[in-house]
Amino acid sequence: MITMVPELLILLGTTAIVQADLLPDKKFVLLPPANFTIKVTGLAQVLLRWEPNPDQEQRGVTLEYQVKINAPQEDDYETRSTASKCVTILHKGFSASVRTILWSNRSLLASSWVSAALEAPAGLPGTSIVNLTCSTNTAAVNYTHSRPYQVSLHCTWLVGQNAPEDTQYFLYYRYGSWTEECQEYSKDSLKRNTACWFPRTSISGKGREQLAVRVNGSSRLAAIQPFDRLFALHAIDRVNPPMDVTAEIEGTHLSVQWEKPVSAFPIHCFDYEVKIYNTRTGYFQTEKRTINTFISIIDDISKYSIQVRAAVSPACRVKGLWSEWSQPIYVGKDEQKPLTEWFLIVLMATICLILLTLSLVCRTGHLWTKLFPPVPEPKSSIKDLFVTINYEKAGSSETEIEVTSYVEEPGFDILKDSVV
Ligand SMILES: *[C@@H]1O[C@H](CO)[C@@H](O)[C@H](O)[C@H]1NC(C)=O
Ligand SMILES: *[C@@H]1O[C@H](CO)[C@@H](O)[C@H](O)[C@H]1NC(C)=O
Ligand SMILES: *[C@@H]1O[C@H](CO)[C@@H](O)[C@H](O)[C@H]1NC(C)=O
Ligand SMILES: *[C@@H]1O[C@H](CO)[C@@H](O)[C@H](O)[C@H]1NC(C)=O
Ligand SMILES: *[C@@H]1O[C@H](CO)[C@@H](O)[C@H](O)[C@H]1NC(C)=O
């Protein structure tokens, strides 16, 4: 509390000074801008425009404007221009306000606001698509082309719950000033478009601009709500895996090399992860690299599986997704001697055969007793019968024991031990 008091005093003091400064300017009134309009200039893109108020007194000061976006997403910025471009989804409508401002000795003078709005496009609720996802991928093209790389785009979505059966959807994307409609759709069982593929787009492989996608639709039974979505390229770019992965073992050194992925980004723009899997011990090792080689000391003679993946490094673009792992390559050799393996297999087969024969012999024994049961004496007592039953029981349990030992083959354990 004690420390707060001087601060409060200072604050009060500053306010007082500012007020005193403004006093001579009391008659200087700021008027709101004139003719504020919002115009759709492209897919998910609007232009806000206004004019300085013709009755505004200038007095040699530079007037500025404060723009406030109210919907669909709040935003607030200042500009000296009388126009402002805005990239935003438009299927929920759009509204913004603007006012004239003047910064005078770090205090703000402002006019009243003027506002304008765009209505949300008409449509039956629940008819717009849901779960729109898109991804991009870079491919190399023939060197005869002016651009050595081309970016493809793939999008999928789900049909709206309330969309009539005859609904058809159309996908458009805009990148920069280029807008294009999809030509290659995939359809659901009712022939409604639910995915789209652009083998080539105007998207730049190193681009930073947002990608705007719109899916609208038509039906004879209802107005279909459109759906817009903006994508940050780094978040949807499926980076290619590194190329030409090679590995070799020299003595105790395992060295791995690879080439950068097919990408418009130069070689210094990648982070890598190398995954080394020891096929004998099952041990994984994952290492991060910023260069195209990796050398490791190995103390274990074994076969190794090696995979590498890549991601564009934050030095060149906002961190995005890892690529898929490259196809595994194998290096080194298994210690296992095939001869021992064969010996074990033969041994196991022999054991099986012996067990099988034994159990067969046993069953034949039973059959014998069943076919030619000992002829009971005319005056056989209950005691005798009891003995016979007991004999049968003992016989069958013997067979069980044999079957059990057949399952518990010791050979498997030996093999397992030798593998580990
Ligand atoms: C701004 O403050 C400075 C000194 O603090 C003063 O000389 C000047 O007149 C002030 N200007 C206005 C426009 O209030
Ligand atoms: C505003 O628009 C009207 C009609 O288009 C026009 O006559 C007027 O000059 C405009 N005002 C300004 C300040 O540009
Ligand atoms: C669609 O998106 C919603 C909400 O994001 C999610 O709950 C649902 O599981 C998704 N449906 C499918 C089929 O992916
Ligand atoms: C390069 O272009 C030629 C002729 O247009 C075509 O035959 C060939 O398949 C192309 N190669 C690649 C890798 O696209
Ligand atoms: C869908 O949107 C595109 C681009 O905004 C537009 O050209 C087209 O007329 C729309 N189609 C329907 C059916 O609304």
Coordinates of C-alpha atoms and ligand atoms in Angstrom, one line a residue:
M1 CA 0.0 0.0 0.0
I2 CA 2.8 2.4 1.0
T3 CA 4.6 1.9 -2.3
M4 CA 1.4 2.3 -4.3
V5 CA 0.7 5.8 -3.1
P6 CA 3.5 7.7 -4.9
E7 CA 2.7 5.9 -8.1
L8 CA -0.9 6.9 -7.8
L9 CA 0.2 10.5 -7.3
I10 CA 2.4 10.5 -10.4
L11 CA -0.4 9.0 -12.4
L12 CA -2.8 11.7 -11.3
G13 CA -0.1 14.3 -12.0
T14 CA 0.3 13.1 -15.7
T15 CA -3.4 13.1 -16.2
A16 CA -3.6 16.7 -15.0
I17 CA -0.8 17.8 -17.3
V18 CA -2.5 16.1 -20.3
Q19 CA -5.7 17.8 -19.5
A20 CA -4.0 21.2 -19.3
D21 CA -2.4 20.5 -22.7
L22 CA -5.7 19.7 -24.3
L23 CA -7.5 22.7 -22.9
P24 CA -6.3 25.2 -25.5
D25 CA -7.5 22.6 -28.2
K26 CA -11.0 22.3 -26.8
K27 CA -12.5 23.9 -29.9
F28 CA -10.6 21.4 -32.2
V29 CA -13.3 18.8 -32.9
L30 CA -12.7 15.6 -34.8
L31 CA -15.5 14.6 -37.2
P32 CA -16.2 11.0 -38.3
P33 CA -15.1 9.8 -41.8
A34 CA -17.7 10.1 -44.6
N35 CA -19.0 7.5 -47.0
F36 CA -17.8 4.4 -45.2
T37 CA -18.3 1.3 -47.4
I38 CA -17.4 -2.4 -47.3
K39 CA -17.0 -4.1 -50.7
V40 CA -16.3 -7.8 -51.3
T41 CA -13.3 -7.9 -53.6
G42 CA -12.6 -11.6 -53.7
L43 CA -13.1 -14.9 -52.0
A44 CA -12.9 -14.2 -48.3
Q45 CA -11.6 -10.7 -49.0
V46 CA -13.2 -7.2 -48.5
L47 CA -12.1 -3.7 -49.0
L48 CA -13.1 -1.0 -46.5
R49 CA -13.2 2.5 -47.8
W50 CA -14.0 5.9 -46.4
E51 CA -13.4 9.6 -47.1
P52 CA -12.1 12.3 -44.8
N53 CA -15.0 14.3 -43.4
P54 CA -15.3 17.3 -45.8
D55 CA -16.1 19.6 -42.8
Q56 CA -13.0 18.5 -40.8
E57 CA -10.8 21.3 -39.7
Q58 CA -7.1 20.4 -40.5
R59 CA -4.9 22.9 -38.5
G60 CA -1.8 21.3 -40.0
V61 CA -2.2 18.1 -38.1
T62 CA -2.1 14.6 -39.6
L63 CA -5.3 12.8 -39.1
E64 CA -5.4 9.1 -38.7
Y65 CA -8.2 6.5 -38.6
Q66 CA -8.9 3.7 -36.2
V67 CA -10.6 0.6 -37.8
K68 CA -12.4 -1.9 -35.6
I69 CA -13.6 -5.2 -37.1
N70 CA -16.6 -6.4 -35.0
A71 CA -17.4 -9.6 -36.8
P72 CA -16.7 -12.4 -37.6
Q73 CA -13.5 -11.9 -35.5
E74 CA -12.6 -8.8 -33.5
D75 CA -9.7 -6.8 -34.6
D76 CA -8.5 -3.3 -34.1
Y77 CA -5.9 -1.2 -36.0
E78 CA -4.9 2.3 -37.0
T79 CA -4.0 3.6 -40.4
R80 CA -3.4 6.9 -42.3
S81 CA -4.9 5.5 -45.4
T82 CA -8.6 5.9 -46.3
A83 CA -8.9 2.3 -47.5
S84 CA -8.1 -1.0 -45.9
K85 CA -8.0 -4.6 -47.3
C86 CA -9.2 -7.3 -45.0
V87 CA -8.9 -11.1 -45.4
T88 CA -11.6 -12.9 -43.5
I89 CA -14.2 -15.6 -43.7
L90 CA -17.5 -14.1 -45.0
H91 CA -20.1 -16.8 -44.4
K92 CA -21.0 -15.4 -41.0
G93 CA -21.4 -11.9 -42.3
F94 CA -19.0 -9.0 -41.7
S95 CA -19.2 -5.7 -39.8
A96 CA -16.7 -3.0 -39.1
S97 CA -16.5 0.6 -37.7
V98 CA -14.1 3.4 -38.3
R99 CA -13.4 6.8 -36.6
T100 CA -11.0 9.7 -37.1
I101 CA -8.3 10.0 -34.5
L102 CA -5.5 12.3 -33.6
W103 CA -2.6 11.5 -31.3
S104 CA -1.7 14.7 -29.4
N105 CA 1.2 14.4 -26.9
R106 CA 0.5 10.7 -26.4
S107 CA -3.2 11.3 -25.6
L108 CA -5.9 10.3 -28.1
L109 CA -8.5 12.6 -29.6
A110 CA -11.2 10.7 -31.5
S111 CA -14.4 11.3 -33.4
S112 CA -17.5 9.2 -33.1
W113 CA -17.7 5.8 -34.9
V114 CA -19.3 5.1 -38.3
S115 CA -20.2 1.5 -39.0
A116 CA -21.1 -0.7 -42.0
A117 CA -21.9 -4.4 -42.3
L118 CA -22.3 -7.2 -44.8
E119 CA -25.2 -9.7 -44.2
A120 CA -24.4 -13.3 -43.8
P121 CA -25.3 -15.1 -47.1
A122 CA -28.8 -16.7 -47.0
G123 CA -29.1 -20.5 -46.5
L124 CA -30.9 -23.1 -44.5
P125 CA -29.0 -23.8 -41.3
G126 CA -27.1 -27.1 -41.3
T127 CA -26.7 -27.2 -45.1
S128 CA -23.2 -26.0 -45.2
I129 CA -20.3 -28.5 -45.3
V130 CA -18.5 -29.4 -42.1
N131 CA -15.0 -30.6 -41.2
L132 CA -13.2 -29.0 -44.1
T133 CA -9.5 -30.0 -44.1
C134 CA -6.9 -29.2 -46.7
S135 CA -3.3 -30.1 -47.3
T136 CA -0.7 -29.0 -49.8
N137 CA 2.2 -30.9 -51.3
T138 CA 5.1 -29.8 -53.5
A139 CA 6.3 -31.7 -56.5
A140 CA 9.2 -31.1 -58.9
V141 CA 8.3 -30.4 -62.5
N142 CA 10.2 -30.5 -65.8
Y143 CA 12.9 -27.9 -66.0
T144 CA 11.3 -26.5 -69.1
H145 CA 8.7 -24.9 -66.9
S146 CA 9.3 -21.4 -65.6
R147 CA 8.6 -22.7 -62.0
P148 CA 10.6 -25.8 -61.0
Y149 CA 8.1 -26.8 -58.4
Q150 CA 4.3 -27.0 -58.3
V151 CA 2.1 -27.2 -55.3
S152 CA -1.0 -29.4 -55.3
L153 CA -4.0 -29.0 -53.0
H154 CA -6.2 -31.7 -51.6
C155 CA -9.4 -30.9 -49.5
T156 CA -12.0 -33.1 -47.9
W157 CA -15.3 -32.3 -46.1
L158 CA -18.5 -33.8 -44.9
V159 CA -21.9 -33.1 -46.2
G160 CA -24.1 -30.8 -43.9
Q161 CA -26.6 -32.7 -41.8
N162 CA -29.6 -30.8 -43.2
A163 CA -28.4 -30.7 -46.8
P164 CA -31.1 -32.2 -49.2
E165 CA -30.0 -35.3 -51.2
D166 CA -29.8 -33.4 -54.4
T167 CA -27.3 -30.9 -52.9
Q168 CA -24.1 -30.3 -54.9
Y169 CA -21.1 -28.6 -53.4
F170 CA -18.4 -26.6 -55.2
L171 CA -15.0 -25.7 -54.0
Y172 CA -13.0 -22.6 -54.8
Y173 CA -9.6 -21.5 -53.5
R174 CA -8.0 -18.1 -53.6
Y175 CA -4.3 -17.5 -53.3
G176 CA -3.2 -13.9 -53.7
S177 CA -5.3 -12.5 -56.5
W178 CA -5.8 -15.9 -58.2
T179 CA -9.2 -17.7 -57.7
E180 CA -9.9 -21.1 -59.1
E181 CA -12.7 -23.7 -59.0
C182 CA -12.0 -27.3 -58.4
Q183 CA -12.1 -29.6 -61.5
E184 CA -11.5 -33.0 -59.9
Y185 CA -14.0 -33.9 -57.3
S186 CA -14.6 -37.2 -55.4
K187 CA -18.2 -38.0 -54.6
D188 CA -20.2 -39.9 -51.9
S189 CA -22.8 -42.5 -52.7
L190 CA -25.4 -39.8 -53.5
K191 CA -23.0 -38.3 -56.0
R192 CA -22.4 -35.3 -53.8
N193 CA -18.9 -33.8 -54.0
T194 CA -17.0 -34.5 -50.7
A195 CA -13.3 -34.0 -51.7
C196 CA -11.3 -32.1 -54.3
W197 CA -7.9 -32.4 -55.8
F198 CA -5.9 -29.7 -57.6
P199 CA -2.8 -31.2 -59.2
R200 CA -1.5 -27.7 -59.8
T201 CA -2.3 -24.4 -58.0
S202 CA -1.1 -20.9 -57.9
I203 CA 0.1 -21.4 -54.3
S204 CA 3.8 -20.6 -53.9
G205 CA 5.9 -23.3 -52.4
K206 CA 7.5 -20.8 -50.0
G207 CA 4.4 -18.7 -49.6
R208 CA 3.4 -17.0 -46.4
E209 CA 0.0 -15.7 -47.5
Q210 CA -3.1 -17.3 -46.2
L211 CA -5.0 -19.7 -48.4
A212 CA -8.7 -19.0 -48.7
V213 CA -11.1 -21.9 -49.4
R214 CA -14.8 -21.6 -50.0
V215 CA -17.3 -24.5 -50.4
N216 CA -20.7 -23.3 -51.5
G217 CA -23.5 -25.4 -52.9
S218 CA -26.9 -25.6 -54.7
S219 CA -30.0 -27.6 -54.3
R220 CA -33.5 -27.3 -55.8
L221 CA -35.0 -27.8 -52.3
A222 CA -33.1 -25.3 -50.2
A223 CA -30.6 -22.5 -50.2
I224 CA -27.2 -24.0 -49.2
Q225 CA -25.1 -22.0 -46.8
P226 CA -21.5 -21.4 -48.1
F227 CA -18.5 -22.1 -45.9
D228 CA -15.2 -20.3 -45.9
R229 CA -12.0 -21.2 -44.2
L230 CA -8.5 -19.6 -44.1
F231 CA -5.5 -21.8 -43.9
A232 CA -1.9 -20.9 -42.8
L233 CA 0.3 -22.7 -45.4
H234 CA 2.8 -23.9 -42.9
A235 CA 0.1 -25.7 -41.0
I236 CA -1.2 -27.7 -43.9
D237 CA 1.9 -28.3 -46.0
R238 CA 2.8 -32.0 -46.1
V239 CA 6.6 -31.7 -46.5
N240 CA 8.1 -34.5 -48.7
P241 CA 10.5 -36.9 -46.9
P242 CA 14.2 -36.6 -47.5
M243 CA 15.5 -38.2 -50.7
D244 CA 18.3 -40.7 -51.5
V245 CA 18.9 -41.9 -48.0
T246 CA 22.1 -44.0 -47.8
A247 CA 23.9 -45.6 -44.9
E248 CA 27.1 -47.5 -44.4
I249 CA 29.0 -49.1 -41.6
E250 CA 32.8 -48.8 -41.5
G251 CA 34.3 -50.4 -38.5
T252 CA 32.4 -49.0 -35.6
H253 CA 31.1 -46.0 -37.5
L254 CA 27.6 -45.9 -38.9
S255 CA 27.2 -43.0 -41.3
V256 CA 23.9 -41.9 -42.8
Q257 CA 23.5 -39.3 -45.6
W258 CA 20.5 -37.9 -47.4
E259 CA 19.3 -35.2 -49.8
K260 CA 16.9 -32.4 -49.0
P261 CA 13.2 -33.1 -49.8
V262 CA 11.6 -32.0 -53.0
S263 CA 10.7 -28.5 -51.9
A264 CA 10.9 -24.9 -53.1
F265 CA 12.9 -24.2 -49.8
P266 CA 16.7 -24.2 -50.2
I267 CA 18.9 -26.7 -48.4
H268 CA 19.6 -24.7 -45.3
C269 CA 15.8 -24.5 -44.5
F270 CA 15.4 -28.0 -43.1
D271 CA 15.5 -29.8 -39.8
Y272 CA 15.8 -33.6 -39.8
E273 CA 15.2 -36.5 -37.5
V274 CA 17.1 -39.7 -38.1
K275 CA 15.6 -42.9 -36.6
I276 CA 17.9 -45.9 -36.2
Y277 CA 16.4 -49.2 -35.2
N278 CA 18.5 -52.1 -34.1
T279 CA 16.7 -55.1 -35.5
R280 CA 18.4 -57.5 -33.1
T281 CA 17.8 -55.7 -29.8
G282 CA 14.7 -53.8 -30.9
Y283 CA 16.3 -50.6 -29.7
F284 CA 15.3 -47.3 -31.2
Q285 CA 17.4 -44.2 -31.4
T286 CA 16.1 -40.9 -32.8
E287 CA 18.5 -38.0 -33.4
K288 CA 17.8 -34.4 -34.5
R289 CA 20.0 -32.9 -37.3
T290 CA 20.2 -29.6 -39.1
I291 CA 22.7 -30.9 -41.7
N292 CA 22.4 -33.8 -44.2
T293 CA 24.6 -36.3 -42.5
F294 CA 24.7 -38.3 -39.3
I295 CA 27.5 -40.3 -37.9
S296 CA 27.1 -42.6 -34.9
I297 CA 29.4 -45.0 -33.1
I298 CA 28.0 -48.5 -32.9
D299 CA 29.3 -51.2 -30.6
D300 CA 26.9 -53.9 -31.7
I301 CA 27.1 -56.1 -34.8
S302 CA 23.5 -56.1 -36.0
K303 CA 21.2 -55.2 -38.8
Y304 CA 20.0 -51.6 -38.6
S305 CA 16.9 -50.0 -40.2
I306 CA 17.3 -46.3 -40.9
Q307 CA 14.7 -43.7 -41.7
V308 CA 14.9 -39.9 -42.0
R309 CA 12.2 -37.3 -41.9
A310 CA 12.2 -33.5 -42.5
A311 CA 10.5 -30.3 -41.5
V312 CA 10.9 -26.7 -42.7
S313 CA 13.0 -25.0 -40.0
P314 CA 11.7 -22.0 -38.1
A315 CA 14.5 -20.0 -39.6
C316 CA 12.7 -20.1 -43.0
R317 CA 9.0 -20.4 -42.0
V318 CA 6.8 -20.8 -39.0
K319 CA 7.3 -24.3 -37.7
G320 CA 5.0 -26.8 -39.4
L321 CA 4.6 -30.5 -39.7
W322 CA 7.1 -33.3 -40.0
S323 CA 7.2 -35.2 -43.2
E324 CA 6.5 -38.9 -43.3
W325 CA 9.5 -41.1 -42.5
S326 CA 11.6 -42.1 -45.6
Q327 CA 11.4 -45.7 -46.7
P328 CA 13.5 -47.8 -44.3
I329 CA 17.0 -48.8 -45.6
Y330 CA 18.9 -51.6 -44.0
V331 CA 22.6 -51.7 -43.2
G332 CA 24.8 -54.2 -41.3
K333 CA 24.2 -57.9 -40.9
D334 CA 22.5 -60.3 -38.6
E335 CA 24.8 -62.2 -36.2
Q336 CA 22.6 -65.2 -36.4
K337 CA 24.1 -68.3 -38.1
P338 CA 21.6 -69.8 -40.4
L339 CA 23.1 -73.3 -39.7
T340 CA 22.1 -73.2 -36.1
E341 CA 18.6 -72.1 -37.1
W342 CA 18.2 -75.0 -39.4
F343 CA 19.5 -77.4 -36.8
L344 CA 16.8 -76.1 -34.4
I345 CA 14.1 -76.4 -36.9
V346 CA 15.0 -80.0 -37.7
L347 CA 15.3 -80.8 -34.0
M348 CA 11.8 -79.4 -33.3
A349 CA 10.3 -81.3 -36.2
T350 CA 11.8 -84.5 -34.9
I351 CA 10.4 -83.9 -31.4
C352 CA 7.0 -83.2 -32.9
L353 CA 7.1 -86.4 -35.0
I354 CA 8.1 -88.5 -31.9
L355 CA 5.3 -87.0 -29.8
L356 CA 2.8 -87.5 -32.6
T357 CA 3.8 -91.1 -33.0
L358 CA 3.6 -91.7 -29.3
S359 CA 0.1 -90.3 -29.0
L360 CA -1.0 -92.3 -32.0
V361 CA 0.3 -95.5 -30.5
C362 CA -1.5 -94.7 -27.3
R363 CA -4.8 -94.1 -29.1
T364 CA -4.4 -97.4 -31.0
G365 CA -4.0 -99.0 -27.6
H366 CA -7.3 -97.6 -26.5
L367 CA -9.0 -98.7 -29.7
W368 CA -7.7 -102.2 -29.1
T369 CA -9.2 -102.3 -25.6
K370 CA -12.5 -100.9 -27.0
L371 CA -12.7 -103.3 -29.9
F372 CA -11.9 -106.3 -27.8
P373 CA -13.1 -105.5 -24.3
P374 CA -12.2 -108.1 -21.7
V375 CA -15.2 -110.4 -21.6
P376 CA -16.7 -110.0 -18.2
E377 CA -17.2 -113.0 -16.1
P378 CA -20.8 -113.9 -15.7
K379 CA -20.7 -113.1 -12.0
S380 CA -18.6 -109.9 -12.2
S381 CA -18.9 -107.8 -9.2
I382 CA -19.4 -104.0 -9.1
K383 CA -15.8 -103.9 -7.8
D384 CA -14.5 -105.3 -11.1
L385 CA -16.4 -102.7 -13.2
F386 CA -15.0 -100.0 -11.0
V387 CA -11.5 -101.1 -11.7
T388 CA -12.2 -101.1 -15.5
I389 CA -13.5 -97.5 -15.4
N390 CA -10.5 -96.5 -13.4
Y391 CA -8.2 -98.0 -16.0
E392 CA -10.0 -96.1 -18.8
K393 CA -9.7 -92.8 -16.8
A394 CA -6.0 -93.3 -16.1
G395 CA -5.5 -94.0 -19.8
S396 CA -7.2 -90.9 -21.0
S397 CA -5.4 -88.6 -18.5
E398 CA -2.1 -90.1 -19.7
T399 CA -3.0 -88.9 -23.2
E400 CA -3.8 -85.4 -21.9
I401 CA -0.4 -85.2 -20.3
E402 CA 1.2 -86.0 -23.6
V403 CA -0.9 -83.5 -25.5
T404 CA 0.1 -80.8 -23.0
S405 CA 3.7 -81.5 -23.3
Y406 CA 3.3 -81.3 -27.1
V407 CA 2.1 -77.7 -26.7
E408 CA 4.9 -76.7 -24.3
E409 CA 7.5 -77.6 -26.9
P410 CA 10.9 -76.8 -25.3
G411 CA 12.3 -76.1 -28.8
F412 CA 10.5 -72.7 -29.0
D413 CA 12.2 -71.4 -25.9
I414 CA 15.6 -72.4 -27.2
L415 CA 14.9 -70.5 -30.4
K416 CA 13.7 -67.4 -28.6
D417 CA 16.8 -67.3 -26.4
S418 CA 19.0 -67.5 -29.4
V419 CA 17.1 -64.7 -31.2
V420 CA 17.4 -62.3 -28.3
Ligands
LIG1 C1 2.8 18.8 -26.2 O1 3.6 18.9 -25.1 C2 4.7 19.8 -25.3 C3 5.6 19.8 -24.0 O2 5.2 18.7 -23.2 C4 4.2 21.2 -25.5 O3 5.2 22.1 -25.7 C5 3.3 21.2 -26.7 O4 2.7 22.4 -26.9 C6 2.2 20.1 -26.6 N1 1.4 20.1 -27.8 C7 0.1 20.0 -27.8 C8 -0.5 19.9 -29.2 O5 -0.6 19.9 -26.8
LIG2 C1 -20.1 10.5 -50.6 O1 -20.8 9.9 -51.6 C2 -21.7 10.8 -52.2 C3 -22.6 10.0 -53.1 O2 -21.8 9.0 -53.8 C4 -20.9 11.9 -53.0 O3 -21.8 12.7 -53.6 C5 -20.1 12.6 -52.0 O4 -19.2 13.5 -52.6 C6 -19.2 11.6 -51.2 N1 -18.5 12.3 -50.1 C7 -17.2 12.4 -50.0 C8 -16.7 13.1 -48.9 O5 -16.5 11.9 -50.9
LIG3 C1 -16.1 -33.3 -37.4 O1 -15.7 -32.2 -36.5 C2 -16.3 -32.3 -35.2 C3 -16.0 -31.0 -34.5 O2 -14.7 -30.5 -34.8 C4 -15.8 -33.6 -34.5 O3 -16.4 -33.7 -33.3 C5 -16.2 -34.8 -35.4 O4 -15.7 -35.9 -34.8 C6 -15.7 -34.6 -36.8 N1 -16.3 -35.7 -37.6 C7 -15.5 -36.5 -38.3 C8 -16.2 -37.6 -39.0 O5 -14.3 -36.4 -38.4
LIG4 C1 8.6 -33.9 -68.9 O1 8.0 -33.4 -70.0 C2 7.9 -34.4 -71.1 C3 7.3 -33.8 -72.3 O2 6.4 -32.8 -72.0 C4 7.1 -35.6 -70.6 O3 7.1 -36.6 -71.6 C5 7.8 -36.1 -69.3 O4 7.0 -37.2 -68.8 C6 7.9 -35.0 -68.3 N1 8.6 -35.6 -67.1 C7 8.2 -35.4 -65.9 C8 9.0 -35.9 -64.8 O5 7.2 -34.8 -65.6
LIG5 C1 -19.8 -20.1 -55.1 O1 -18.8 -19.2 -54.8 C2 -18.1 -18.7 -56.0 C3 -17.0 -17.9 -55.6 O2 -17.3 -17.0 -54.6 C4 -19.1 -18.0 -56.9 O3 -18.5 -17.6 -58.1 C5 -20.3 -19.0 -57.3 O4 -21.2 -18.3 -58.0 C6 -20.9 -19.5 -56.0 N1 -21.8 -20.6 -56.4 C7 -23.0 -20.7 -55.7 C8 -23.8 -21.9 -56.2 O5 -23.3 -20.0 -54.8

